[in-house]
mmCIF file of C-alpha atoms in Angstrom:
data_model
loop_
_atom_site.group_PDB
_atom_site.id
_atom_site.type_symbol
_atom_site.label_atom_id
_atom_site.label_comp_id
_atom_site.label_asym_id
_atom_site.label_seq_id
_atom_site.Cartn_x
_atom_site.Cartn_y
_atom_site.Cartn_z
ATOM 1 C CA MET A 199 6.887 -81.585 59.950
ATOM 2 C CA LYS A 200 10.083 -81.816 61.969
ATOM 3 C CA LYS A 201 10.296 -78.016 62.108
ATOM 4 C CA VAL A 202 6.781 -77.800 63.559
ATOM 5 C CA ILE A 203 7.589 -80.397 66.235
ATOM 6 C CA PHE A 204 10.805 -78.574 67.125
ATOM 7 C CA SER A 205 8.940 -75.266 67.454
ATOM 8 C CA VAL A 206 6.375 -76.821 69.783
ATOM 9 C CA LEU A 207 9.104 -78.310 71.945
ATOM 10 C CA VAL A 208 10.904 -74.977 72.149
ATOM 11 C CA LEU A 209 7.736 -73.189 73.166
ATOM 12 C CA GLY A 210 7.121 -75.850 75.789
ATOM 13 C CA VAL A 211 10.549 -75.236 77.282
ATOM 14 C CA VAL A 212 9.967 -71.484 77.200
ATOM 15 C CA ALA A 213 6.690 -71.911 79.065
ATOM 16 C CA CYS A 214 8.331 -73.752 81.929
ATOM 17 C CA MET A 215 11.590 -71.882 82.396
ATOM 18 C CA ASP A 216 12.329 -68.708 84.322
ATOM 19 C CA MET A 217 12.813 -66.012 81.667
ATOM 20 C CA SER A 218 13.025 -63.018 83.975
ATOM 21 C CA ASN A 219 16.479 -62.392 82.520
ATOM 22 C CA VAL A 220 15.558 -63.221 78.918
ATOM 23 C CA GLN A 221 16.603 -59.695 77.871
ATOM 24 C CA PRO A 222 19.427 -58.731 80.213
ATOM 25 C CA GLU A 223 20.392 -55.097 79.745
ATOM 26 C CA GLN A 224 23.328 -54.612 77.400
ATOM 27 C CA ASN A 225 25.842 -51.789 77.045
ATOM 28 C CA ILE A 226 26.259 -51.491 73.291
ATOM 29 C CA ASN A 227 28.418 -48.367 73.465
ATOM 30 C CA TYR A 228 30.525 -49.379 70.467
ATOM 31 C CA PRO A 229 29.993 -49.280 66.693
ATOM 32 C CA ALA A 230 27.776 -52.265 66.045
ATOM 33 C CA ALA A 231 26.001 -54.324 63.422
ATOM 34 C CA TYR A 232 22.712 -55.910 64.485
ATOM 35 C CA ILE A 233 21.704 -59.122 62.681
ATOM 36 C CA VAL A 234 18.197 -60.592 62.849
ATOM 37 C CA ASN A 235 18.207 -64.386 63.217
ATOM 38 C CA GLY A 236 14.782 -65.404 61.929
ATOM 39 C CA GLU A 237 14.622 -68.966 63.193
ATOM 40 C CA SER A 238 16.473 -68.374 66.465
ATOM 41 C CA SER A 239 14.405 -65.249 67.238
ATOM 42 C CA THR A 240 17.536 -63.400 68.340
ATOM 43 C CA LEU A 241 19.751 -60.479 67.425
ATOM 44 C CA SER A 242 23.467 -61.082 67.038
ATOM 45 C CA VAL A 243 25.452 -57.920 67.777
ATOM 46 C CA ILE A 244 28.828 -57.559 66.060
ATOM 47 C CA ASN A 245 31.373 -55.145 67.533
ATOM 48 C CA LEU A 246 32.678 -53.358 64.439
ATOM 49 C CA ASN A 247 35.946 -52.483 66.188
ATOM 50 C CA THR A 248 36.859 -56.160 66.459
ATOM 51 C CA ASN A 249 34.517 -57.788 63.915
ATOM 52 C CA GLU A 250 33.469 -60.333 66.522
ATOM 53 C CA VAL A 251 30.030 -61.232 67.849
ATOM 54 C CA ALA A 252 29.870 -59.330 71.130
ATOM 55 C CA THR A 253 26.464 -60.408 72.430
ATOM 56 C CA THR A 254 23.184 -62.078 71.541
ATOM 57 C CA ILE A 255 19.806 -60.536 72.367
ATOM 58 C CA GLN A 256 16.685 -62.661 72.741
ATOM 59 C CA LEU A 257 13.710 -61.213 70.857
ATOM 60 C CA THR A 258 10.478 -61.594 72.814
ATOM 61 C CA ASP A 259 6.943 -60.871 71.702
ATOM 62 C CA GLY A 260 5.628 -59.365 74.918
ATOM 63 C CA SER A 261 3.018 -62.080 75.402
ATOM 64 C CA SER A 262 2.632 -64.720 78.079
ATOM 65 C CA THR A 263 3.202 -68.373 77.190
ATOM 66 C CA SER A 264 3.290 -69.525 80.794
ATOM 67 C CA THR A 265 1.439 -72.699 81.748
ATOM 68 C CA HIS A 266 2.255 -72.390 85.461
ATOM 69 C CA GLY A 267 -0.445 -72.257 88.087
ATOM 70 C CA ALA A 268 -1.507 -69.392 90.293
ATOM 71 C CA GLY A 269 1.243 -67.433 91.960
ATOM 72 C CA HIS A 270 3.803 -67.964 89.174
ATOM 73 C CA THR A 271 5.097 -65.114 87.051
ATOM 74 C CA ALA A 272 4.007 -65.192 83.395
ATOM 75 C CA THR A 273 6.868 -65.565 80.932
ATOM 76 C CA PRO A 274 7.265 -63.974 77.510
ATOM 77 C CA GLY A 275 7.300 -65.880 74.230
ATOM 78 C CA PHE A 276 9.736 -65.551 71.366
ATOM 79 C CA LEU A 277 9.119 -63.161 68.461
ATOM 80 C CA ALA A 278 7.947 -65.367 65.566
ATOM 81 C CA TYR A 279 10.241 -65.291 62.520
ATOM 82 C CA PRO A 280 11.614 -61.751 62.949
ATOM 83 C CA HIS A 281 12.519 -60.253 59.598
ATOM 84 C CA HIS A 282 14.677 -57.222 58.752
ATOM 85 C CA ILE A 283 15.769 -54.401 61.019
ATOM 86 C CA TYR A 284 16.058 -50.606 60.865
ATOM 87 C CA ILE A 285 17.443 -47.909 63.165
ATOM 88 C CA ASN A 286 16.067 -44.439 63.829
ATOM 89 C CA ALA A 287 17.857 -41.199 62.980
ATOM 90 C CA ALA A 288 18.977 -40.671 66.574
ATOM 91 C CA LYS A 289 20.547 -44.182 66.613
ATOM 92 C CA SER A 290 18.688 -44.813 69.853
ATOM 93 C CA GLN A 291 16.066 -47.353 68.774
ATOM 94 C CA ILE A 292 15.800 -50.265 66.368
ATOM 95 C CA ALA A 293 12.639 -51.707 64.827
ATOM 96 C CA VAL A 294 12.084 -55.335 63.855
ATOM 97 C CA ALA A 295 9.056 -56.815 62.089
ATOM 98 C CA ALA A 296 7.737 -60.296 62.804
ATOM 99 C CA PRO A 297 5.570 -61.502 59.895
ATOM 100 C CA GLY A 298 4.990 -64.862 61.592
ATOM 101 C CA VAL A 299 6.188 -66.819 58.554
ATOM 102 C CA ASP A 300 9.607 -67.982 57.356
ATOM 103 C CA LEU A 301 10.630 -65.840 54.339
ATOM 104 C CA SER A 302 14.127 -67.322 53.980
ATOM 105 C CA ALA A 303 13.374 -69.364 50.848
ATOM 106 C CA GLY A 304 11.903 -66.457 48.886
ATOM 107 C CA HIS A 305 8.730 -64.425 49.077
ATOM 108 C CA ALA A 306 6.373 -65.965 46.529
ATOM 109 C CA GLY A 307 3.328 -67.066 48.489
ATOM 110 C CA GLY A 308 5.190 -66.422 51.726
ATOM 111 C CA THR A 309 2.353 -64.848 53.663
ATOM 112 C CA HIS A 310 -0.128 -66.014 56.249
ATOM 113 C CA ALA A 311 -3.491 -64.935 57.531
ATOM 114 C CA GLY A 312 -2.367 -64.169 61.073
ATOM 115 C CA THR A 313 -1.310 -60.898 62.593
ATOM 116 C CA GLY A 314 2.180 -59.466 62.426
ATOM 117 C CA LYS A 315 4.129 -57.640 65.101
ATOM 118 C CA VAL A 316 6.514 -54.727 65.389
ATOM 119 C CA ALA A 317 9.169 -54.797 68.096
ATOM 120 C CA VAL A 318 10.946 -51.570 69.062
ATOM 121 C CA LEU A 319 14.138 -52.029 71.096
ATOM 122 C CA ASP A 320 16.574 -49.712 72.819
ATOM 123 C CA ALA A 321 19.660 -49.782 70.590
ATOM 124 C CA MET A 322 22.098 -49.427 73.485
ATOM 125 C CA LYS A 323 20.403 -51.665 76.057
ATOM 126 C CA GLY A 324 18.935 -54.281 73.733
ATOM 127 C CA THR A 325 15.687 -54.360 75.689
ATOM 128 C CA ASN A 326 12.100 -53.997 74.491
ATOM 129 C CA VAL A 327 10.673 -50.493 74.389
ATOM 130 C CA LYS A 328 7.380 -51.440 72.769
ATOM 131 C CA ILE A 329 5.811 -54.409 70.991
ATOM 132 C CA PHE A 330 2.554 -53.968 69.102
ATOM 133 C CA ASP A 331 0.395 -56.037 66.771
ATOM 134 C CA VAL A 332 -0.507 -55.135 63.221
ATOM 135 C CA PRO A 333 -3.560 -56.647 61.510
ATOM 136 C CA MET A 334 -1.708 -58.800 58.965
ATOM 137 C CA SER A 335 1.702 -60.218 58.157
ATOM 138 C CA ASN A 336 4.320 -57.477 57.662
ATOM 139 C CA HIS A 337 7.643 -57.644 55.834
ATOM 140 C CA ASN A 338 9.532 -54.945 57.739
ATOM 141 C CA ALA A 339 9.133 -51.946 60.018
ATOM 142 C CA VAL A 340 11.098 -48.780 59.277
ATOM 143 C CA PHE A 341 11.439 -45.401 60.969
ATOM 144 C CA SER A 342 10.635 -42.304 58.939
ATOM 145 C CA PRO A 343 13.702 -40.132 58.192
ATOM 146 C CA ASP A 344 12.841 -37.750 61.067
ATOM 147 C CA GLY A 345 12.336 -40.684 63.456
ATOM 148 C CA LYS A 346 8.807 -39.601 64.364
ATOM 149 C CA GLU A 347 6.953 -42.422 62.617
ATOM 150 C CA ILE A 348 7.169 -46.176 62.054
ATOM 151 C CA TRP A 349 6.006 -47.463 58.677
ATOM 152 C CA THR A 350 5.075 -51.092 58.021
ATOM 153 C CA SER A 351 3.360 -52.784 55.097
ATOM 154 C CA GLN A 352 0.471 -55.235 55.070
ATOM 155 C CA THR A 353 0.198 -58.046 52.554
ATOM 156 C CA ASP A 354 -3.321 -56.947 51.574
ATOM 157 C CA GLY A 355 -2.031 -53.782 49.928
ATOM 158 C CA LYS A 356 -1.672 -51.251 52.714
ATOM 159 C CA VAL A 357 1.105 -49.280 54.372
ATOM 160 C CA LEU A 358 0.402 -48.427 58.000
ATOM 161 C CA VAL A 359 2.018 -45.357 59.577
ATOM 162 C CA TYR A 360 2.343 -45.310 63.376
ATOM 163 C CA ASP A 361 3.438 -42.563 65.746
ATOM 164 C CA ALA A 362 6.894 -43.578 67.017
ATOM 165 C CA THR A 363 6.187 -42.166 70.486
ATOM 166 C CA THR A 364 2.566 -43.099 71.216
ATOM 167 C CA TYR A 365 2.423 -46.024 68.734
ATOM 168 C CA ALA A 366 -1.023 -44.887 67.641
ATOM 169 C CA LEU A 367 -2.006 -45.533 64.030
ATOM 170 C CA LYS A 368 -1.814 -42.214 62.154
ATOM 171 C CA ASN A 369 -2.366 -43.107 58.491
ATOM 172 C CA THR A 370 -3.269 -45.968 56.186
ATOM 173 C CA VAL A 371 -1.940 -45.696 52.632
ATOM 174 C CA MET A 372 -3.482 -47.944 49.963
ATOM 175 C CA VAL A 373 -0.837 -49.415 47.651
ATOM 176 C CA GLY A 374 -0.615 -52.615 45.553
ATOM 177 C CA ASN A 375 -1.278 -56.247 46.382
ATOM 178 C CA GLY A 376 1.332 -58.304 48.186
ATOM 179 C CA SER A 377 3.101 -55.236 49.551
ATOM 180 C CA ALA A 378 6.478 -56.174 51.058
ATOM 181 C CA GLU A 379 9.471 -54.005 52.049
ATOM 182 C CA VAL A 380 8.945 -50.314 52.857
ATOM 183 C CA THR A 381 11.990 -48.071 52.378
ATOM 184 C CA PHE A 382 12.864 -44.384 52.110
ATOM 185 C CA SER A 383 15.090 -42.731 49.535
ATOM 186 C CA PHE A 384 18.560 -41.637 50.628
ATOM 187 C CA ASP A 385 17.421 -38.005 50.826
ATOM 188 C CA GLY A 386 14.219 -38.976 52.678
ATOM 189 C CA THR A 387 11.887 -37.300 50.189
ATOM 190 C CA VAL A 388 10.051 -40.407 48.965
ATOM 191 C CA ALA A 389 8.903 -43.668 50.548
ATOM 192 C CA PHE A 390 8.713 -46.815 48.445
ATOM 193 C CA VAL A 391 6.900 -50.119 48.853
ATOM 194 C CA ALA A 392 7.318 -53.152 46.591
ATOM 195 C CA ASN A 393 4.015 -54.763 45.576
ATOM 196 C CA GLY A 394 4.952 -58.372 44.865
ATOM 197 C CA GLU A 395 1.631 -59.552 43.458
ATOM 198 C CA ASP A 396 1.152 -56.504 41.222
ATOM 199 C CA ASN A 397 4.738 -56.347 39.885
ATOM 200 C CA SER A 398 4.939 -52.708 40.842
ATOM 201 C CA VAL A 399 6.462 -50.239 43.288
ATOM 202 C CA SER A 400 4.404 -47.500 44.948
ATOM 203 C CA ALA A 401 6.142 -44.163 45.596
ATOM 204 C CA ILE A 402 4.622 -42.279 48.546
ATOM 205 C CA SER A 403 5.020 -38.754 49.878
ATOM 206 C CA PRO A 404 6.206 -38.977 53.509
ATOM 207 C CA ILE A 405 4.521 -35.619 54.160
ATOM 208 C CA THR A 406 1.059 -36.049 52.631
ATOM 209 C CA LYS A 407 0.940 -39.879 52.834
ATOM 210 C CA THR A 408 -0.372 -39.997 49.258
ATOM 211 C CA VAL A 409 0.840 -42.169 46.378
ATOM 212 C CA LEU A 410 2.944 -40.101 43.984
ATOM 213 C CA ALA A 411 3.371 -42.810 41.368
ATOM 214 C CA THR A 412 2.903 -46.515 40.742
ATOM 215 C CA ILE A 413 5.917 -47.827 38.860
ATOM 216 C CA ALA A 414 5.790 -51.054 36.845
ATOM 217 C CA VAL A 415 8.851 -53.244 37.539
ATOM 218 C CA GLY A 416 9.735 -56.925 37.116
ATOM 219 C CA LYS A 417 7.933 -60.007 38.389
ATOM 220 C CA ASN A 418 7.551 -60.330 42.178
ATOM 221 C CA PRO A 419 9.501 -57.325 43.495
ATOM 222 C CA VAL A 420 10.484 -57.553 47.174
ATOM 223 C CA GLY A 421 12.157 -54.245 48.021
ATOM 224 C CA ALA A 422 13.285 -50.932 46.554
ATOM 225 C CA TRP A 423 16.714 -50.747 48.180
ATOM 226 C CA ILE A 424 18.379 -47.416 48.888
ATOM 227 C CA GLY A 425 21.180 -46.005 46.765
ATOM 228 C CA ALA A 426 23.259 -42.986 47.783
ATOM 229 C CA ASP A 427 23.239 -42.091 44.065
ATOM 230 C CA ASN A 428 19.599 -40.943 44.326
ATOM 231 C CA ARG A 429 18.346 -44.200 42.857
ATOM 232 C CA MET A 430 16.375 -47.130 44.242
ATOM 233 C CA TYR A 431 17.321 -50.699 43.337
ATOM 234 C CA VAL A 432 14.374 -53.108 43.086
ATOM 235 C CA ASP A 433 15.045 -56.852 43.339
ATOM 236 C CA ASN A 434 12.497 -58.771 41.264
ATOM 237 C CA GLU A 435 12.704 -62.344 42.554
ATOM 238 C CA ASP A 436 10.734 -64.238 39.905
ATOM 239 C CA GLY A 437 11.776 -61.875 37.119
ATOM 240 C CA GLN A 438 15.444 -62.346 38.054
ATOM 241 C CA THR A 439 16.115 -58.680 37.325
ATOM 242 C CA VAL A 440 16.893 -55.422 39.094
ATOM 243 C CA SER A 441 14.790 -52.378 38.184
ATOM 244 C CA ILE A 442 16.603 -49.094 38.864
ATOM 245 C CA ILE A 443 14.369 -46.120 39.715
ATOM 246 C CA ASP A 444 15.429 -42.469 39.587
ATOM 247 C CA VAL A 445 14.112 -40.831 42.765
ATOM 248 C CA LYS A 446 13.556 -37.407 41.193
ATOM 249 C CA THR A 447 11.610 -38.575 38.129
ATOM 250 C CA LEU A 448 10.173 -41.799 39.604
ATOM 251 C CA LYS A 449 10.988 -43.493 36.316
ATOM 252 C CA ILE A 450 12.858 -46.705 35.518
ATOM 253 C CA VAL A 451 16.267 -45.759 34.138
ATOM 254 C CA GLU A 452 17.595 -49.292 33.654
ATOM 255 C CA THR A 453 16.587 -52.935 34.021
ATOM 256 C CA VAL A 454 19.487 -55.275 34.751
ATOM 257 C CA ALA A 455 19.111 -58.970 33.827
ATOM 258 C CA LEU A 456 20.687 -61.200 36.487
ATOM 259 C CA GLY A 457 20.251 -64.847 35.517
ATOM 260 C CA PHE A 458 19.495 -65.821 39.134
ATOM 261 C CA MET A 459 16.937 -65.048 41.841
ATOM 262 C CA PRO A 460 18.163 -61.998 43.777
ATOM 263 C CA GLY A 461 18.123 -61.899 47.553
ATOM 264 C CA PHE A 462 19.065 -58.258 48.121
ATOM 265 C CA VAL A 463 20.576 -55.287 46.262
ATOM 266 C CA ALA A 464 22.955 -52.657 47.658
ATOM 267 C CA TYR A 465 24.791 -49.762 45.999
ATOM 268 C CA GLN A 466 28.369 -49.022 47.124
ATOM 269 C CA ALA A 467 28.882 -45.330 46.357
ATOM 270 C CA ASP A 468 32.688 -45.139 46.671
ATOM 271 C CA MET A 469 33.253 -47.944 44.167
ATOM 272 C CA LYS A 470 30.119 -47.110 42.132
ATOM 273 C CA GLU A 471 29.106 -50.755 42.356
ATOM 274 C CA MET A 472 25.760 -52.528 42.570
ATOM 275 C CA TRP A 473 25.997 -55.665 44.699
ATOM 276 C CA VAL A 474 23.353 -58.382 44.396
ATOM 277 C CA THR A 475 23.194 -61.480 46.581
ATOM 278 C CA ASP A 476 22.564 -64.862 44.957
ATOM 279 C CA PRO A 477 21.046 -67.085 47.678
ATOM 280 C CA THR A 478 20.970 -70.262 45.599
ATOM 281 C CA ALA A 479 24.691 -70.161 44.774
ATOM 282 C CA GLY A 480 25.766 -68.487 48.027
ATOM 283 C CA LYS A 481 27.435 -65.624 46.183
ATOM 284 C CA VAL A 482 27.535 -61.878 45.719
ATOM 285 C CA HIS A 483 27.667 -60.561 42.138
ATOM 286 C CA TRP A 484 28.622 -56.994 41.395
ATOM 287 C CA TRP A 485 28.123 -54.531 38.562
ATOM 288 C CA THR A 486 30.020 -51.274 37.992
ATOM 289 C CA LYS A 487 28.224 -48.068 37.015
ATOM 290 C CA GLY A 488 29.823 -46.332 34.049
ATOM 291 C CA ALA A 489 29.961 -42.656 33.140
ATOM 292 C CA ASP A 490 26.669 -43.091 31.266
ATOM 293 C CA GLY A 491 25.024 -44.403 34.423
ATOM 294 C CA LYS A 492 24.602 -47.916 33.034
ATOM 295 C CA MET A 493 25.607 -51.062 34.899
ATOM 296 C CA THR A 494 28.223 -53.520 33.618
ATOM 297 C CA ARG A 495 28.566 -56.986 35.145
ATOM 298 C CA THR A 496 32.031 -57.123 36.704
ATOM 299 C CA GLY A 497 32.484 -60.170 38.908
ATOM 300 C CA SER A 498 31.321 -62.358 41.775
ATOM 301 C CA PHE A 499 32.621 -64.016 44.937
ATOM 302 C CA SER A 500 31.342 -66.679 47.337
ATOM 303 C CA THR A 501 30.023 -65.899 50.815
ATOM 304 C CA GLY A 502 27.766 -68.593 52.291
ATOM 305 C CA ALA A 503 24.634 -70.610 51.558
ATOM 306 C CA GLY A 504 21.525 -68.466 51.333
ATOM 307 C CA SER A 505 23.372 -65.145 51.003
ATOM 308 C CA HIS A 506 20.891 -62.384 51.716
ATOM 309 C CA ALA A 507 21.242 -58.865 53.147
ATOM 310 C CA ILE A 508 24.205 -56.523 52.625
ATOM 311 C CA ALA A 509 25.427 -53.640 54.781
ATOM 312 C CA PHE A 510 28.405 -51.364 54.117
ATOM 313 C CA ASN A 511 30.626 -49.695 56.712
ATOM 314 C CA ALA A 512 33.358 -47.616 55.062
ATOM 315 C CA MET A 513 35.305 -50.156 52.961
ATOM 316 C CA THR A 514 34.010 -53.231 54.776
ATOM 317 C CA ALA A 515 30.842 -55.094 53.862
ATOM 318 C CA TYR A 516 28.736 -57.556 55.832
ATOM 319 C CA VAL A 517 26.540 -60.234 54.216
ATOM 320 C CA THR A 518 24.074 -62.436 56.084
ATOM 321 C CA ASN A 519 23.990 -66.084 54.957
ATOM 322 C CA GLN A 520 20.605 -67.523 55.888
ATOM 323 C CA GLU A 521 21.272 -71.216 55.298
ATOM 324 C CA ALA A 522 24.816 -71.110 56.717
ATOM 325 C CA ALA A 523 23.858 -69.281 59.929
ATOM 326 C CA SER A 524 26.761 -66.913 59.384
ATOM 327 C CA VAL A 525 27.819 -63.401 58.433
ATOM 328 C CA SER A 526 30.607 -62.826 55.924
ATOM 329 C CA VAL A 527 32.971 -59.900 56.547
ATOM 330 C CA ILE A 528 34.250 -58.594 53.214
ATOM 331 C CA ASP A 529 37.036 -56.324 52.044
ATOM 332 C CA ILE A 530 35.184 -54.181 49.501
ATOM 333 C CA MET A 531 38.175 -53.190 47.388
ATOM 334 C CA GLN A 532 39.421 -56.769 47.089
ATOM 335 C CA HIS A 533 35.923 -58.310 46.846
ATOM 336 C CA LYS A 534 37.153 -60.936 49.257
ATOM 337 C CA VAL A 535 35.756 -62.532 52.425
ATOM 338 C CA THR A 536 38.190 -61.878 55.270
ATOM 339 C CA LYS A 537 36.239 -63.480 58.126
ATOM 340 C CA THR A 538 33.136 -65.612 58.684
ATOM 341 C CA LEU A 539 31.179 -65.130 61.906
ATOM 342 C CA THR A 540 28.744 -67.687 63.317
ATOM 343 C CA VAL A 541 25.396 -66.172 64.306
ATOM 344 C CA GLY A 542 21.893 -67.566 64.916
ATOM 345 C CA LEU A 543 19.698 -69.639 62.631
ATOM 346 C CA LYS A 544 18.367 -68.063 59.423
ATOM 347 C CA PRO A 545 20.022 -64.603 59.700
ATOM 348 C CA ASN A 546 18.321 -62.116 57.379
ATOM 349 C CA GLY A 547 18.291 -58.350 58.054
ATOM 350 C CA ILE A 548 21.241 -56.273 59.181
ATOM 351 C CA VAL A 549 21.651 -52.656 60.282
ATOM 352 C CA ILE A 550 24.704 -50.696 61.406
ATOM 353 C CA LYS A 551 25.012 -48.234 64.313
ATOM 354 C CA LEU A 552 28.163 -46.107 64.331
#
């Protein structure tokens, strides 16, 4: 109840304040990591040259929440619970989804009946390019490999494909129930969507927009995360497993038992390691891939409460910690946190622009 009261108070302040400079133009002309802060409705931008937070961008929803009388300029509202972030191939735009519900505690039942939004921002300036509604709650919004489309899922079992220039709806692909994260394989040949309520992953042709295969995985999958080894790594929250899919065959090649609810999975190609965040313990666990392609549990290290998304940049990793409002900077070879950066509330998604 306190959270609801706080949100109302914040919106009341937003309605009465001058927000003409709510998105001042940035100059992000440096290698950067963008972190989505779900409760703060902001992006924290880390300068990768210094590993310091360089700026904070307010995420707005393009609507008017003004309660002023005639003659006053309408003011924009905040983007509600932004979740996950992707960048286009040209590194010029970033896309953020706003499902309108807090997904930080897990995804079981974490949907709502309202509409979702997609916000497209200029990656250098940090300002809105376009904000558009989608019919239902959406888990993420991702650019197609060629940058010409934006794909977003709907919790009622659809993937919507929009033109990235006109923002017109081009295709609707029917998938499974409770569809969550949409991702593309490393080589861009297949799109994947995790169907949480059906315990499956749909593989889709980016060209024909048809389902190539429906792959049974563990209980309550959230995302099929990209591996540079031509595999996709599916985090099954309730099943507490990772299902590994071969992109060429669209078959499960291994199921890894975790013993905890996963938050995110990432494959580090240089070290041949699978990293899995453990939000409950505030840790990252890692497995090493052997010559036979199988994963062996190797070790773990602490990051922060609610550890979630992982991004790699050369031999440095970044982990968002949702409950700690921080990002851990990690030396990959030593599996050691070297710095902790304070960001906004409930940080979740992260993407890197070099």
